[in-house]
JSON list of C-alpha atoms in Angstrom, two decimals:
[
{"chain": "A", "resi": 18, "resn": "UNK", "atom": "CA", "xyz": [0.47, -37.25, 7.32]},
{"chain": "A", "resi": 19, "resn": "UNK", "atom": "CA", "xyz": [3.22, -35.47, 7.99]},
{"chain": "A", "resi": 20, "resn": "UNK", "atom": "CA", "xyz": [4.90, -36.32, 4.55]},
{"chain": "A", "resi": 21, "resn": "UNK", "atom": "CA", "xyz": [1.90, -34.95, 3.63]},
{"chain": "A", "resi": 22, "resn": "UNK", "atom": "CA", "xyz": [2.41, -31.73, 5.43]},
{"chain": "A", "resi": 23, "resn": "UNK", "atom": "CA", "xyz": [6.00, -31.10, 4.52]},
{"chain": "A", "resi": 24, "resn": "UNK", "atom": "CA", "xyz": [5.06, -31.56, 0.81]},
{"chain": "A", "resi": 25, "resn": "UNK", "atom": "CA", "xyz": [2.25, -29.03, 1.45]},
{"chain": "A", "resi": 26, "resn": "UNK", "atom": "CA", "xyz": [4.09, -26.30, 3.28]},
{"chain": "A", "resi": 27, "resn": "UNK", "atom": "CA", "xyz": [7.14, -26.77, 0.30]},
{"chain": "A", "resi": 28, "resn": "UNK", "atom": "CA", "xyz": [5.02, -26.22, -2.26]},
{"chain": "A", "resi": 29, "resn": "UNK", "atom": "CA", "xyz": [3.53, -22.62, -0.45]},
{"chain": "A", "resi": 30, "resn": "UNK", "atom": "CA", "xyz": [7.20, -21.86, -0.02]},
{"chain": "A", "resi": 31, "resn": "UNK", "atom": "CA", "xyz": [8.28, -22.31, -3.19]},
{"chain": "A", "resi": 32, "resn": "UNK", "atom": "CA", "xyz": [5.19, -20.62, -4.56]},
{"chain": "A", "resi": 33, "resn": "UNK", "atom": "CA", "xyz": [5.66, -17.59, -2.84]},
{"chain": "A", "resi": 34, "resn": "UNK", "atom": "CA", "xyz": [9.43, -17.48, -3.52]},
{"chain": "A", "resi": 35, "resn": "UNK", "atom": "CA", "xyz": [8.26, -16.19, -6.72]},
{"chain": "A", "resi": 36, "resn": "UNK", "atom": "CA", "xyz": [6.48, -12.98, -5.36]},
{"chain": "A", "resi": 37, "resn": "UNK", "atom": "CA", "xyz": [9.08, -10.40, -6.02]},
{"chain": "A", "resi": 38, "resn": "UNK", "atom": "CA", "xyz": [10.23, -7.14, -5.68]},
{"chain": "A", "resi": 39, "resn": "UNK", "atom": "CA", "xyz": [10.47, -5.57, -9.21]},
{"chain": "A", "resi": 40, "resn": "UNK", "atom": "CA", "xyz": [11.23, -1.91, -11.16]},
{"chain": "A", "resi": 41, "resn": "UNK", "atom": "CA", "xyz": [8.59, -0.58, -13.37]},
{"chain": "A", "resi": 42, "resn": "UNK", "atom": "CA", "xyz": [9.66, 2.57, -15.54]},
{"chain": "A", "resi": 43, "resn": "UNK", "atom": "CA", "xyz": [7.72, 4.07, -17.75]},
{"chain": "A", "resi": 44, "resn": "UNK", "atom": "CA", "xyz": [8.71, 6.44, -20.50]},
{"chain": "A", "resi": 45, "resn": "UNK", "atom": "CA", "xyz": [7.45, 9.23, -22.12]},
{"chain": "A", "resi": 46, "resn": "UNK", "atom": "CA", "xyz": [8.78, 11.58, -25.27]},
{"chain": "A", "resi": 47, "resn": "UNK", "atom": "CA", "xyz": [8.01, 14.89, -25.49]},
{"chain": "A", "resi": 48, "resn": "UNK", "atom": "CA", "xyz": [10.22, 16.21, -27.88]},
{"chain": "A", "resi": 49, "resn": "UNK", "atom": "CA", "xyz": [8.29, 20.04, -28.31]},
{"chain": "A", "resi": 50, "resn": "UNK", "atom": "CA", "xyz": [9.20, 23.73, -27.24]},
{"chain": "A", "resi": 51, "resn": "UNK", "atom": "CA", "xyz": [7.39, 25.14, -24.65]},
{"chain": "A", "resi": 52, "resn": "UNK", "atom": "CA", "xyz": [6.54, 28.67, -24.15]},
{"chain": "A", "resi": 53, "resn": "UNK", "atom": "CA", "xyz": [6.83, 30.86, -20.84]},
{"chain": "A", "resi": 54, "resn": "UNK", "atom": "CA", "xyz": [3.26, 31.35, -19.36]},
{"chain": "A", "resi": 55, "resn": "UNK", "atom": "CA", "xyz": [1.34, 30.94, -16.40]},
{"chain": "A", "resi": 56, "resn": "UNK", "atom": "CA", "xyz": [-0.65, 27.97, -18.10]},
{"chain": "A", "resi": 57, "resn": "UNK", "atom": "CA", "xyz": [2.55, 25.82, -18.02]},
{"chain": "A", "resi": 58, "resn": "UNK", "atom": "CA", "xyz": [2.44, 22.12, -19.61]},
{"chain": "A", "resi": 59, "resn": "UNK", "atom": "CA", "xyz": [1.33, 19.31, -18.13]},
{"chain": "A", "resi": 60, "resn": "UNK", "atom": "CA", "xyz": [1.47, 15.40, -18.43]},
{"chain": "A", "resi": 61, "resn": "UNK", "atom": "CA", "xyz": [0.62, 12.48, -16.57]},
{"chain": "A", "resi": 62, "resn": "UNK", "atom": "CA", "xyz": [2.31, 9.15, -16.22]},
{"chain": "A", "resi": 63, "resn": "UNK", "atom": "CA", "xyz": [0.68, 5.89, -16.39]},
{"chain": "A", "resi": 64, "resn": "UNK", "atom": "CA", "xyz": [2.44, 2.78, -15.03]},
{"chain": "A", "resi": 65, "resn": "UNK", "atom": "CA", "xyz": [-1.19, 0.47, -14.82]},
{"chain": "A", "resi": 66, "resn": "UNK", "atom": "CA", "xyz": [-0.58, -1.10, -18.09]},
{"chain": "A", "resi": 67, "resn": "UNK", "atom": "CA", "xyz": [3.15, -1.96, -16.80]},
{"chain": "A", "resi": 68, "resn": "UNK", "atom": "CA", "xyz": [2.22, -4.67, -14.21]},
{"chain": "A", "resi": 69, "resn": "UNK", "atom": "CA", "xyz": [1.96, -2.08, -11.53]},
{"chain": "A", "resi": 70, "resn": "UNK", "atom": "CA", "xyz": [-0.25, -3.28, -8.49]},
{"chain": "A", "resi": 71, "resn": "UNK", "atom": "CA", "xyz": [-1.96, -1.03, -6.45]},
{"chain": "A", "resi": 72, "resn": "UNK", "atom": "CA", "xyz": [-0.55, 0.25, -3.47]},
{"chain": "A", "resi": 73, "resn": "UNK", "atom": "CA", "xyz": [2.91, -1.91, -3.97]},
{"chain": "A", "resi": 74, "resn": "UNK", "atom": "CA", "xyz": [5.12, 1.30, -5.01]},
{"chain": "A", "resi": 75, "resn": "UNK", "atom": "CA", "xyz": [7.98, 1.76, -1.94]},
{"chain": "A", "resi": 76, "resn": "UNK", "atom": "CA", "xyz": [10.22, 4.51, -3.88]},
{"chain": "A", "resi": 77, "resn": "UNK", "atom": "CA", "xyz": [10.80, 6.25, -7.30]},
{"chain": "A", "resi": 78, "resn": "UNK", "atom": "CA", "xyz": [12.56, 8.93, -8.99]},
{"chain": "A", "resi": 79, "resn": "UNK", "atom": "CA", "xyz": [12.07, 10.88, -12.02]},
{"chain": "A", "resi": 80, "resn": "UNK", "atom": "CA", "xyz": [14.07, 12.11, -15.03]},
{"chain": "A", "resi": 81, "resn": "UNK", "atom": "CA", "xyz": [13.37, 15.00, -17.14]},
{"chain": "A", "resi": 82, "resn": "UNK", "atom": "CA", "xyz": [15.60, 16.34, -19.97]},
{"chain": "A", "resi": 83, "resn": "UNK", "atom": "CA", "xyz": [15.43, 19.96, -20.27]},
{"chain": "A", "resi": 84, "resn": "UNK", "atom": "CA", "xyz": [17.42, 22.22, -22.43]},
{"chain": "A", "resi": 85, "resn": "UNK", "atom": "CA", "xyz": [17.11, 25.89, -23.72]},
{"chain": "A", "resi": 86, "resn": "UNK", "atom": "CA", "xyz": [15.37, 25.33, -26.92]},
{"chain": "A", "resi": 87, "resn": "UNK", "atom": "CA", "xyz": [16.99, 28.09, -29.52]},
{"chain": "A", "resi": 88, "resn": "UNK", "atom": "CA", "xyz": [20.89, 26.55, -28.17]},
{"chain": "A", "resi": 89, "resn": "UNK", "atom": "CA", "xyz": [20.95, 23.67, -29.93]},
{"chain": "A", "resi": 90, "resn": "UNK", "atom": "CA", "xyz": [23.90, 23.68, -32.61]},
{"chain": "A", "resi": 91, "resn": "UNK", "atom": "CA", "xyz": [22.96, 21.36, -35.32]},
{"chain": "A", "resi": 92, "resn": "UNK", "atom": "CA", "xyz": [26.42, 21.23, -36.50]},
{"chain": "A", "resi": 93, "resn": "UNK", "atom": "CA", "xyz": [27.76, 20.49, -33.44]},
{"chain": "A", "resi": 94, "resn": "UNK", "atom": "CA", "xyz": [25.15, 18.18, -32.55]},
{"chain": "A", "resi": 95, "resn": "UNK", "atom": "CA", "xyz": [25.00, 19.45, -28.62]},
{"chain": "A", "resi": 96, "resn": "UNK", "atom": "CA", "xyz": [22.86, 22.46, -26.90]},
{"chain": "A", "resi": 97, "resn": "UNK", "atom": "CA", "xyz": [25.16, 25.22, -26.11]},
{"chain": "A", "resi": 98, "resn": "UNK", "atom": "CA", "xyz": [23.73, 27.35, -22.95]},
{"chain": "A", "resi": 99, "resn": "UNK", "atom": "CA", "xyz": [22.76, 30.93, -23.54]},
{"chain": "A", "resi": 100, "resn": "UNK", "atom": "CA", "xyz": [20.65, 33.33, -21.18]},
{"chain": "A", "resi": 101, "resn": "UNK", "atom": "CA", "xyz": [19.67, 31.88, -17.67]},
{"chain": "A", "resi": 102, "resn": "UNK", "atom": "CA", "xyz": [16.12, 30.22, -17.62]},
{"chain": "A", "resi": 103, "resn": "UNK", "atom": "CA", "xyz": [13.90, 28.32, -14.74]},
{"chain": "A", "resi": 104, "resn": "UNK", "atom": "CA", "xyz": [11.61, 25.68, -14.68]},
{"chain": "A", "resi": 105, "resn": "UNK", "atom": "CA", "xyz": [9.33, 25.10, -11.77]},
{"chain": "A", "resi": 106, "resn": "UNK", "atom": "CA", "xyz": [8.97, 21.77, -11.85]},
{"chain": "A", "resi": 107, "resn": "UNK", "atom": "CA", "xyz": [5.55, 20.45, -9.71]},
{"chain": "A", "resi": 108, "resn": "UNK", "atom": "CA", "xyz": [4.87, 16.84, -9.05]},
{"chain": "A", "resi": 109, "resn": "UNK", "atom": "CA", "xyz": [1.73, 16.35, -8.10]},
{"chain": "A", "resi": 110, "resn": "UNK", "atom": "CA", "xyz": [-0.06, 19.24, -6.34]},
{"chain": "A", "resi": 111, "resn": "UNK", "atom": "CA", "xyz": [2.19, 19.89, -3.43]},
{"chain": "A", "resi": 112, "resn": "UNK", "atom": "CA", "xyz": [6.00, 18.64, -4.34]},
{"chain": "A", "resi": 113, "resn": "UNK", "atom": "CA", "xyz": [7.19, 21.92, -5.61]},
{"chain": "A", "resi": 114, "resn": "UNK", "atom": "CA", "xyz": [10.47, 21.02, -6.50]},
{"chain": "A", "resi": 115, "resn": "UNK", "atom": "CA", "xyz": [13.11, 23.08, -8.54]},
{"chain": "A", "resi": 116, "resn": "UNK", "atom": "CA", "xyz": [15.88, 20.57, -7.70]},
{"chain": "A", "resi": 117, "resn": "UNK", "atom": "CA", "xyz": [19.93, 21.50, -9.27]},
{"chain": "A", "resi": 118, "resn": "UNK", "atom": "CA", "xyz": [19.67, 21.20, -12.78]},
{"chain": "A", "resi": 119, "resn": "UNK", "atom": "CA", "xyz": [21.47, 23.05, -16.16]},
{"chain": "A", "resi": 120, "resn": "UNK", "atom": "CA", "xyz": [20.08, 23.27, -19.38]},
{"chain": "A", "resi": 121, "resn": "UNK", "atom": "CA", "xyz": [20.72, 20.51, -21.98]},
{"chain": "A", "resi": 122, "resn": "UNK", "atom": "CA", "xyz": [20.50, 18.35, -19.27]},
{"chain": "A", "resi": 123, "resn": "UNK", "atom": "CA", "xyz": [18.05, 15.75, -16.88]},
{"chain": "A", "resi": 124, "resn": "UNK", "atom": "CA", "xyz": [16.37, 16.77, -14.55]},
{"chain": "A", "resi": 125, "resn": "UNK", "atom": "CA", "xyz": [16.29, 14.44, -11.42]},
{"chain": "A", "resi": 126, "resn": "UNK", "atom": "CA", "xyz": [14.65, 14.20, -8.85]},
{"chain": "A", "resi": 127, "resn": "UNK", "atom": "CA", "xyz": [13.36, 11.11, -5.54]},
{"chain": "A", "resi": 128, "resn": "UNK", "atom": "CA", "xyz": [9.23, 11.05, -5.68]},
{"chain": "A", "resi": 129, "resn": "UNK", "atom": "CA", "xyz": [8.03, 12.63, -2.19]},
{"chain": "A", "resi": 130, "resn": "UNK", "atom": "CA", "xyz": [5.31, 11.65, 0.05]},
{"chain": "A", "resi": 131, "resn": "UNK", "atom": "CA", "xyz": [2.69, 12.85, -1.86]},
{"chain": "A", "resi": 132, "resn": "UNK", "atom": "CA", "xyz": [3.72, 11.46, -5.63]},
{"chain": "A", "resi": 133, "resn": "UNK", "atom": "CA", "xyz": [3.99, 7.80, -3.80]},
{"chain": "A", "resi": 134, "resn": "UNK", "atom": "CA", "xyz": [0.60, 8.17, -2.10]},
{"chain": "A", "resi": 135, "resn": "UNK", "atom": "CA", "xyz": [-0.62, 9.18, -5.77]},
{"chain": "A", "resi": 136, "resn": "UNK", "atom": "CA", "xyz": [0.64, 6.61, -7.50]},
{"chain": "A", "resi": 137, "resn": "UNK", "atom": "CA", "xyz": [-0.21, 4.01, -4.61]},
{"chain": "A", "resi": 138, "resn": "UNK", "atom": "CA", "xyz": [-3.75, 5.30, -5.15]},
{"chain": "A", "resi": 139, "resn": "UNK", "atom": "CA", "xyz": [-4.38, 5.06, -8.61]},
{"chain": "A", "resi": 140, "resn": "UNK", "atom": "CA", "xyz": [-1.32, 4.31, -10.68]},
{"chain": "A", "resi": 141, "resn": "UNK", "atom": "CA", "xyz": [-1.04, 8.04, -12.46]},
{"chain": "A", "resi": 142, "resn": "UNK", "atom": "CA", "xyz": [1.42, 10.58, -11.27]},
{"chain": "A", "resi": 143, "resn": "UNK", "atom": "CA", "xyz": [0.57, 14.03, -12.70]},
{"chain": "A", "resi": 144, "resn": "UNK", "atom": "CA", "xyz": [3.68, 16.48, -13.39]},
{"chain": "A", "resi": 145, "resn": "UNK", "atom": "CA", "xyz": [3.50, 20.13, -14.11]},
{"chain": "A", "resi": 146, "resn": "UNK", "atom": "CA", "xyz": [6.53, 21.84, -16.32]},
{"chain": "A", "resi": 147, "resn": "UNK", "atom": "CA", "xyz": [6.33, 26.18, -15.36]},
{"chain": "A", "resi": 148, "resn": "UNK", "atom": "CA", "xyz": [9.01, 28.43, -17.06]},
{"chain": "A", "resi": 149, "resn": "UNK", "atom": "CA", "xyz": [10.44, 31.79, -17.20]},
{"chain": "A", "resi": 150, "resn": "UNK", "atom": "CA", "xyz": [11.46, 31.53, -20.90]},
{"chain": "A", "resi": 151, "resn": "UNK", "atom": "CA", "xyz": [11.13, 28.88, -23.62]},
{"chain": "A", "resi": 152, "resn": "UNK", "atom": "CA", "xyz": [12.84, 25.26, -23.00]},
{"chain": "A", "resi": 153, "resn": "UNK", "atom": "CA", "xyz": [12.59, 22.69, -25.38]},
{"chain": "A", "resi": 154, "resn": "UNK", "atom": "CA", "xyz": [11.14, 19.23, -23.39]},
{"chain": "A", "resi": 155, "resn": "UNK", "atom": "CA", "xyz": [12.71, 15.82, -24.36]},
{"chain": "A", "resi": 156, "resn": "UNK", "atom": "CA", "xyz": [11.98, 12.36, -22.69]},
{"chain": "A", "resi": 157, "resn": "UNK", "atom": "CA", "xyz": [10.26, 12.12, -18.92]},
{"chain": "A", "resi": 158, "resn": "UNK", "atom": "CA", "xyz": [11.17, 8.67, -17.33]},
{"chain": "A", "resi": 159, "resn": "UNK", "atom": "CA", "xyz": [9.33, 8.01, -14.37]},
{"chain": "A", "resi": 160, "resn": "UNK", "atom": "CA", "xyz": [11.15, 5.05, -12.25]},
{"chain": "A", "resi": 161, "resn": "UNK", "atom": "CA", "xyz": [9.00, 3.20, -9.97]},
{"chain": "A", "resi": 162, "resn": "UNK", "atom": "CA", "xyz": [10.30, 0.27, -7.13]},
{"chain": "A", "resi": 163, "resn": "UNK", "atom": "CA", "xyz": [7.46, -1.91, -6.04]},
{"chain": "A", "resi": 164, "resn": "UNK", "atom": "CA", "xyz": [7.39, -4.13, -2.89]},
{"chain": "A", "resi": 165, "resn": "UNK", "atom": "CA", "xyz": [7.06, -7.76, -3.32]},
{"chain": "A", "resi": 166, "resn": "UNK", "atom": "CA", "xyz": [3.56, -9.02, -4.31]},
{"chain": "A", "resi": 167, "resn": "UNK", "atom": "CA", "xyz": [1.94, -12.41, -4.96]},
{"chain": "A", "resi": 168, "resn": "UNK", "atom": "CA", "xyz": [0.92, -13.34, -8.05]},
{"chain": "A", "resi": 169, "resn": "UNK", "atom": "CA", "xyz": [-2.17, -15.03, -8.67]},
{"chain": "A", "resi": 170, "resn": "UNK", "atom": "CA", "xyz": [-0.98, -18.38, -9.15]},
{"chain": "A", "resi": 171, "resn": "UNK", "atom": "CA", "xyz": [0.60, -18.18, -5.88]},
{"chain": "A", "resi": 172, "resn": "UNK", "atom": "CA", "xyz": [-1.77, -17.36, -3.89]},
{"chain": "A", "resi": 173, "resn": "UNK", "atom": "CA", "xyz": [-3.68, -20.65, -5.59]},
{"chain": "A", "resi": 174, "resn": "UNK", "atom": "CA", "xyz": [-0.89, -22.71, -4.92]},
{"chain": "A", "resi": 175, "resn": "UNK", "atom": "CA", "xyz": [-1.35, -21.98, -1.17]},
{"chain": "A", "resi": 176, "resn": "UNK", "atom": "CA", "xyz": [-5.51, -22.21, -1.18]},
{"chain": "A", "resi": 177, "resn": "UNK", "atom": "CA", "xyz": [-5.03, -26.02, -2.69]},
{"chain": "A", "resi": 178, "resn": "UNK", "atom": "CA", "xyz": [-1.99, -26.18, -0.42]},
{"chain": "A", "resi": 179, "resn": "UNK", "atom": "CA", "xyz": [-4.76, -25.21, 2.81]},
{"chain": "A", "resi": 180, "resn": "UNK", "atom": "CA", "xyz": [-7.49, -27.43, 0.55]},
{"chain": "A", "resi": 181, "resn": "UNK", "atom": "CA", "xyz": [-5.04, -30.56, 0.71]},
{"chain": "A", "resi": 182, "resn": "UNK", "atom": "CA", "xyz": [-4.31, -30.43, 4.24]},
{"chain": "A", "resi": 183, "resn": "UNK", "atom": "CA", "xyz": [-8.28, -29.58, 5.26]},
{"chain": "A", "resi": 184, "resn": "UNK", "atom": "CA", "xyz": [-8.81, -32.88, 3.25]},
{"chain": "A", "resi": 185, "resn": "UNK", "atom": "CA", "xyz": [-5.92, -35.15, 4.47]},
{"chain": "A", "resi": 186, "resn": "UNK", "atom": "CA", "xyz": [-6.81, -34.12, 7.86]},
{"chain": "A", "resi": 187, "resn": "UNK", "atom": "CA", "xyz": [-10.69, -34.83, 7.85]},
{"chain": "A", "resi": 188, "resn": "UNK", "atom": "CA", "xyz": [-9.68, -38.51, 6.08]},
{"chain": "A", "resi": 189, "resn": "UNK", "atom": "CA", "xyz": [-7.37, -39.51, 8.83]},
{"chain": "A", "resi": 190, "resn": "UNK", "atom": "CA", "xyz": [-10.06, -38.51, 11.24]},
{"chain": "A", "resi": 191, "resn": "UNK", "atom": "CA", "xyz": [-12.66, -40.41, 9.34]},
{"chain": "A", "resi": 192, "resn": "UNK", "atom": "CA", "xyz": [-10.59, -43.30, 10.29]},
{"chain": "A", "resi": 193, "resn": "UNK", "atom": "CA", "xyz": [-9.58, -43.23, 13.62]}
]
């Protein structure tokens, strides 16, 4: 019985061992001018079809490149900064963030509060680009660092692991 046991309570262990911690990012090309205006431009990310369980993100951070869009020297083959610009950058509804950032370069920035309850809820996080002037938007990276969760064929290693020692026990009490 208790061979039985220790057999049992290995094979949860090493079941679970496999329930990980893991780092989904998601990517997303822009690659378009944007004008100045109140309407702004918007996007959402979507990390559901990356393996992303509900509920299981701990911490994130996102990247946005961002460069004045009539600067960029062809011949030279890098953006060359001309008159001062600013981007309001809004992640989600309330994470107003304008962050240190120049031209030509990424944007970065730790998800708040409120962009890890969003994506805990439903997996989208919705970001919201407002400038003075016209920027040229390149690639949006959204990083994402999920908490350890089972996977399915864990948690069925550990019901037949329960199942087995239901049965084993209910045997040797047939037979005492």
């Amino acid at each position: 019985m208790l061979k039985k046991i220790g057999l049992t309570v290995a094979g949860v262990l090493f079941g679970i061992s496999f329930a990980t911690a893991g780092m989904i990012e998601d990517v997303m090309s822009h690659d378009q001018v944007i004008q100045p205006g109140l309407s702004g431009f918007h996007y959402t990310h979507n990390i559901n079809d990356d393996g992303f369980v509900l509920g299981s993100a701990q911490s994130g951070t996102i990247n946005i490149f961002i460069a004045d869009d009539v600067q960029y020297d062809e011949g030279l083959g890098e953006w060359l900064f001309g008159d001062l610009e600013s981007v309001l950058f809004v992640i989600e509804e309330f994470d107003f963030d304008t962050g240190s950032f120049t031209f030509g370069t990424t944007f970065s920035n730790d998800l708040e509060v409120e962009a890890l309850a969003a994506i805990n809820a439903d997996g989208y996080l919705d970001v919201s680009l407002y400038g003075t002037g016209d920027f040229y938007i390149g690639d949006s990276i959204l990083t994402v660092m999920t908490a350890a969760v089972p996977e399915p064929g864990t948690l069925s290693l550990l019901g037949l692991g329960v199942i087995g020692l239901i049965v084993s026990r209910r045997k040797s009490q047939l037979r005492a």
